Amino acid sequence: HIHPAIRDKVARHEEAIVSEVRAAIAKHAIVVVGMGANPYPKKARKALDKAGQPYHYLSYGNYFSQWRQRNALKMWTGWPTLPMIFVKGQLVGGADDLAKLIASGELKTLLA
């Protein structure tokens, strides 16, 4: 529950980064949102490379920078960690979730 006086402020919080991610999701079948120095976005990208699946990668800072922007993405999606992986516009989770989708064959189903 958000008080009406601040709803617009919450909705527009770091809206540029959210708009950038939304645009990428609209344009690409798979989008990986990550950050530098975090091994999990790299793990996700390697899994997609190994599976032969093209993807679009967006990187936002590292542990020392752009945390406010990344926090806005976490608030927008409700997903607490990076990477955030989107398939056909749907958030499917992080690197471990992606690995399960690849192993089960469900990723190909989602992309069909």
Short mmCIF file of C-alpha atoms in Angstrom, two decimals:
data_model
loop_
_atom_site.label_atom_id
_atom_site.label_comp_id
_atom_site.label_asym_id
_atom_site.label_seq_id
_atom_site.Cartn_x
_atom_site.Cartn_y
_atom_site.Cartn_z
CA HIS A 1 0.00 0.00 0.00
CA ILE A 2 1.48 3.29 -1.13
CA HIS A 3 0.12 6.65 -0.06
CA PRO A 4 -1.36 8.59 -3.02
CA ALA A 5 0.96 11.54 -2.38
CA ILE A 6 4.05 9.47 -3.23
CA ARG A 7 2.74 6.99 -5.83
CA ASP A 8 4.08 9.00 -8.76
CA LYS A 9 7.48 9.40 -7.11
CA VAL A 10 7.71 5.64 -6.55
CA ALA A 11 6.55 4.90 -10.10
CA ARG A 12 9.16 7.26 -11.61
CA HIS A 13 12.08 6.19 -9.37
CA GLU A 14 15.11 5.70 -11.66
CA GLU A 15 12.70 5.37 -14.59
CA ALA A 16 15.47 5.73 -17.20
CA ILE A 17 17.05 2.37 -16.30
CA VAL A 18 13.66 0.65 -16.14
CA SER A 19 12.77 2.11 -19.55
CA GLU A 20 16.08 0.91 -20.98
CA VAL A 21 15.48 -2.63 -19.74
CA ARG A 22 11.86 -2.59 -20.95
CA ALA A 23 13.03 -1.50 -24.41
CA ALA A 24 15.60 -4.30 -24.54
CA ILE A 25 12.99 -6.84 -23.45
CA ALA A 26 10.66 -5.66 -26.22
CA LYS A 27 13.43 -5.98 -28.82
CA HIS A 28 15.24 -9.20 -27.82
CA ALA A 29 14.01 -12.73 -27.10
CA ILE A 30 16.46 -13.16 -24.21
CA VAL A 31 17.78 -10.35 -22.05
CA VAL A 32 20.29 -10.80 -19.24
CA VAL A 33 20.65 -7.91 -16.80
CA GLY A 34 23.80 -8.07 -14.73
CA MET A 35 26.70 -6.19 -13.24
CA GLY A 36 30.47 -6.33 -13.21
CA ALA A 37 32.39 -8.41 -10.66
CA ASN A 38 29.38 -10.66 -10.01
CA PRO A 39 30.03 -14.24 -11.17
CA TYR A 40 26.37 -15.16 -11.68
CA PRO A 41 25.65 -12.96 -14.72
CA LYS A 42 28.79 -14.46 -16.27
CA LYS A 43 27.54 -17.96 -15.42
CA ALA A 44 24.20 -17.22 -17.13
CA ARG A 45 25.88 -15.84 -20.24
CA LYS A 46 28.18 -18.88 -20.48
CA ALA A 47 25.17 -21.21 -20.19
CA LEU A 48 23.39 -19.37 -23.00
CA ASP A 49 26.53 -19.42 -25.14
CA LYS A 50 26.92 -23.16 -24.56
CA ALA A 51 23.25 -23.70 -25.46
CA GLY A 52 23.74 -21.66 -28.64
CA GLN A 53 21.08 -19.15 -27.61
CA PRO A 54 21.63 -15.52 -28.60
CA TYR A 55 20.88 -12.94 -25.94
CA HIS A 56 21.22 -9.24 -25.19
CA TYR A 57 23.29 -8.29 -22.16
CA LEU A 58 22.88 -5.14 -20.08
CA SER A 59 25.43 -4.43 -17.36
CA TYR A 60 24.91 -1.84 -14.65
CA GLY A 61 27.92 -0.96 -12.53
CA ASN A 62 29.54 -3.23 -9.98
CA TYR A 63 29.44 -3.68 -6.21
CA PHE A 64 30.69 -0.10 -5.79
CA SER A 65 28.62 1.77 -8.36
CA GLN A 66 25.11 2.14 -9.76
CA TRP A 67 23.49 0.33 -6.82
CA ARG A 68 20.57 2.79 -6.80
CA GLN A 69 19.78 2.00 -10.42
CA ARG A 70 20.01 -1.73 -9.79
CA ASN A 71 17.79 -1.31 -6.74
CA ALA A 72 15.15 0.32 -8.96
CA LEU A 73 15.21 -2.77 -11.18
CA LYS A 74 14.80 -4.97 -8.13
CA MET A 75 11.83 -2.89 -7.00
CA TRP A 76 10.31 -3.00 -10.50
CA THR A 77 10.65 -6.77 -10.97
CA GLY A 78 10.43 -7.96 -7.38
CA TRP A 79 13.51 -10.11 -8.10
CA PRO A 80 16.15 -9.55 -5.39
CA THR A 81 19.38 -10.54 -7.17
CA LEU A 82 21.35 -10.31 -10.39
CA PRO A 83 21.27 -11.49 -13.01
CA MET A 84 17.70 -10.92 -14.01
CA ILE A 85 16.91 -13.02 -17.05
CA PHE A 86 13.95 -12.31 -19.28
CA VAL A 87 12.70 -14.70 -21.96
CA LYS A 88 10.10 -13.34 -24.38
CA GLY A 89 9.33 -10.57 -21.91
CA GLN A 90 8.91 -12.86 -18.92
CA LEU A 91 11.25 -12.78 -15.93
CA VAL A 92 12.48 -16.36 -15.50
CA GLY A 93 14.83 -15.76 -12.57
CA GLY A 94 18.59 -15.87 -12.23
CA ALA A 95 21.49 -18.02 -13.39
CA ASP A 96 20.47 -21.17 -11.53
CA ASP A 97 16.88 -20.85 -12.75
CA LEU A 98 18.13 -20.44 -16.31
CA ALA A 99 20.30 -23.54 -15.98
CA LYS A 100 17.20 -25.54 -14.97
CA LEU A 101 15.25 -24.21 -17.96
CA ILE A 102 18.06 -25.16 -20.33
CA ALA A 103 18.52 -28.63 -18.79
CA SER A 104 14.79 -29.41 -18.93
CA GLY A 105 14.37 -28.12 -22.48
CA GLU A 106 11.82 -25.58 -21.32
CA LEU A 107 13.91 -22.64 -22.56
CA LYS A 108 13.43 -23.82 -26.16
CA THR A 109 9.69 -24.17 -25.51
CA LEU A 110 9.51 -20.63 -24.15
CA LEU A 111 11.33 -19.34 -27.22
CA ALA A 112 9.13 -21.22 -29.72
#
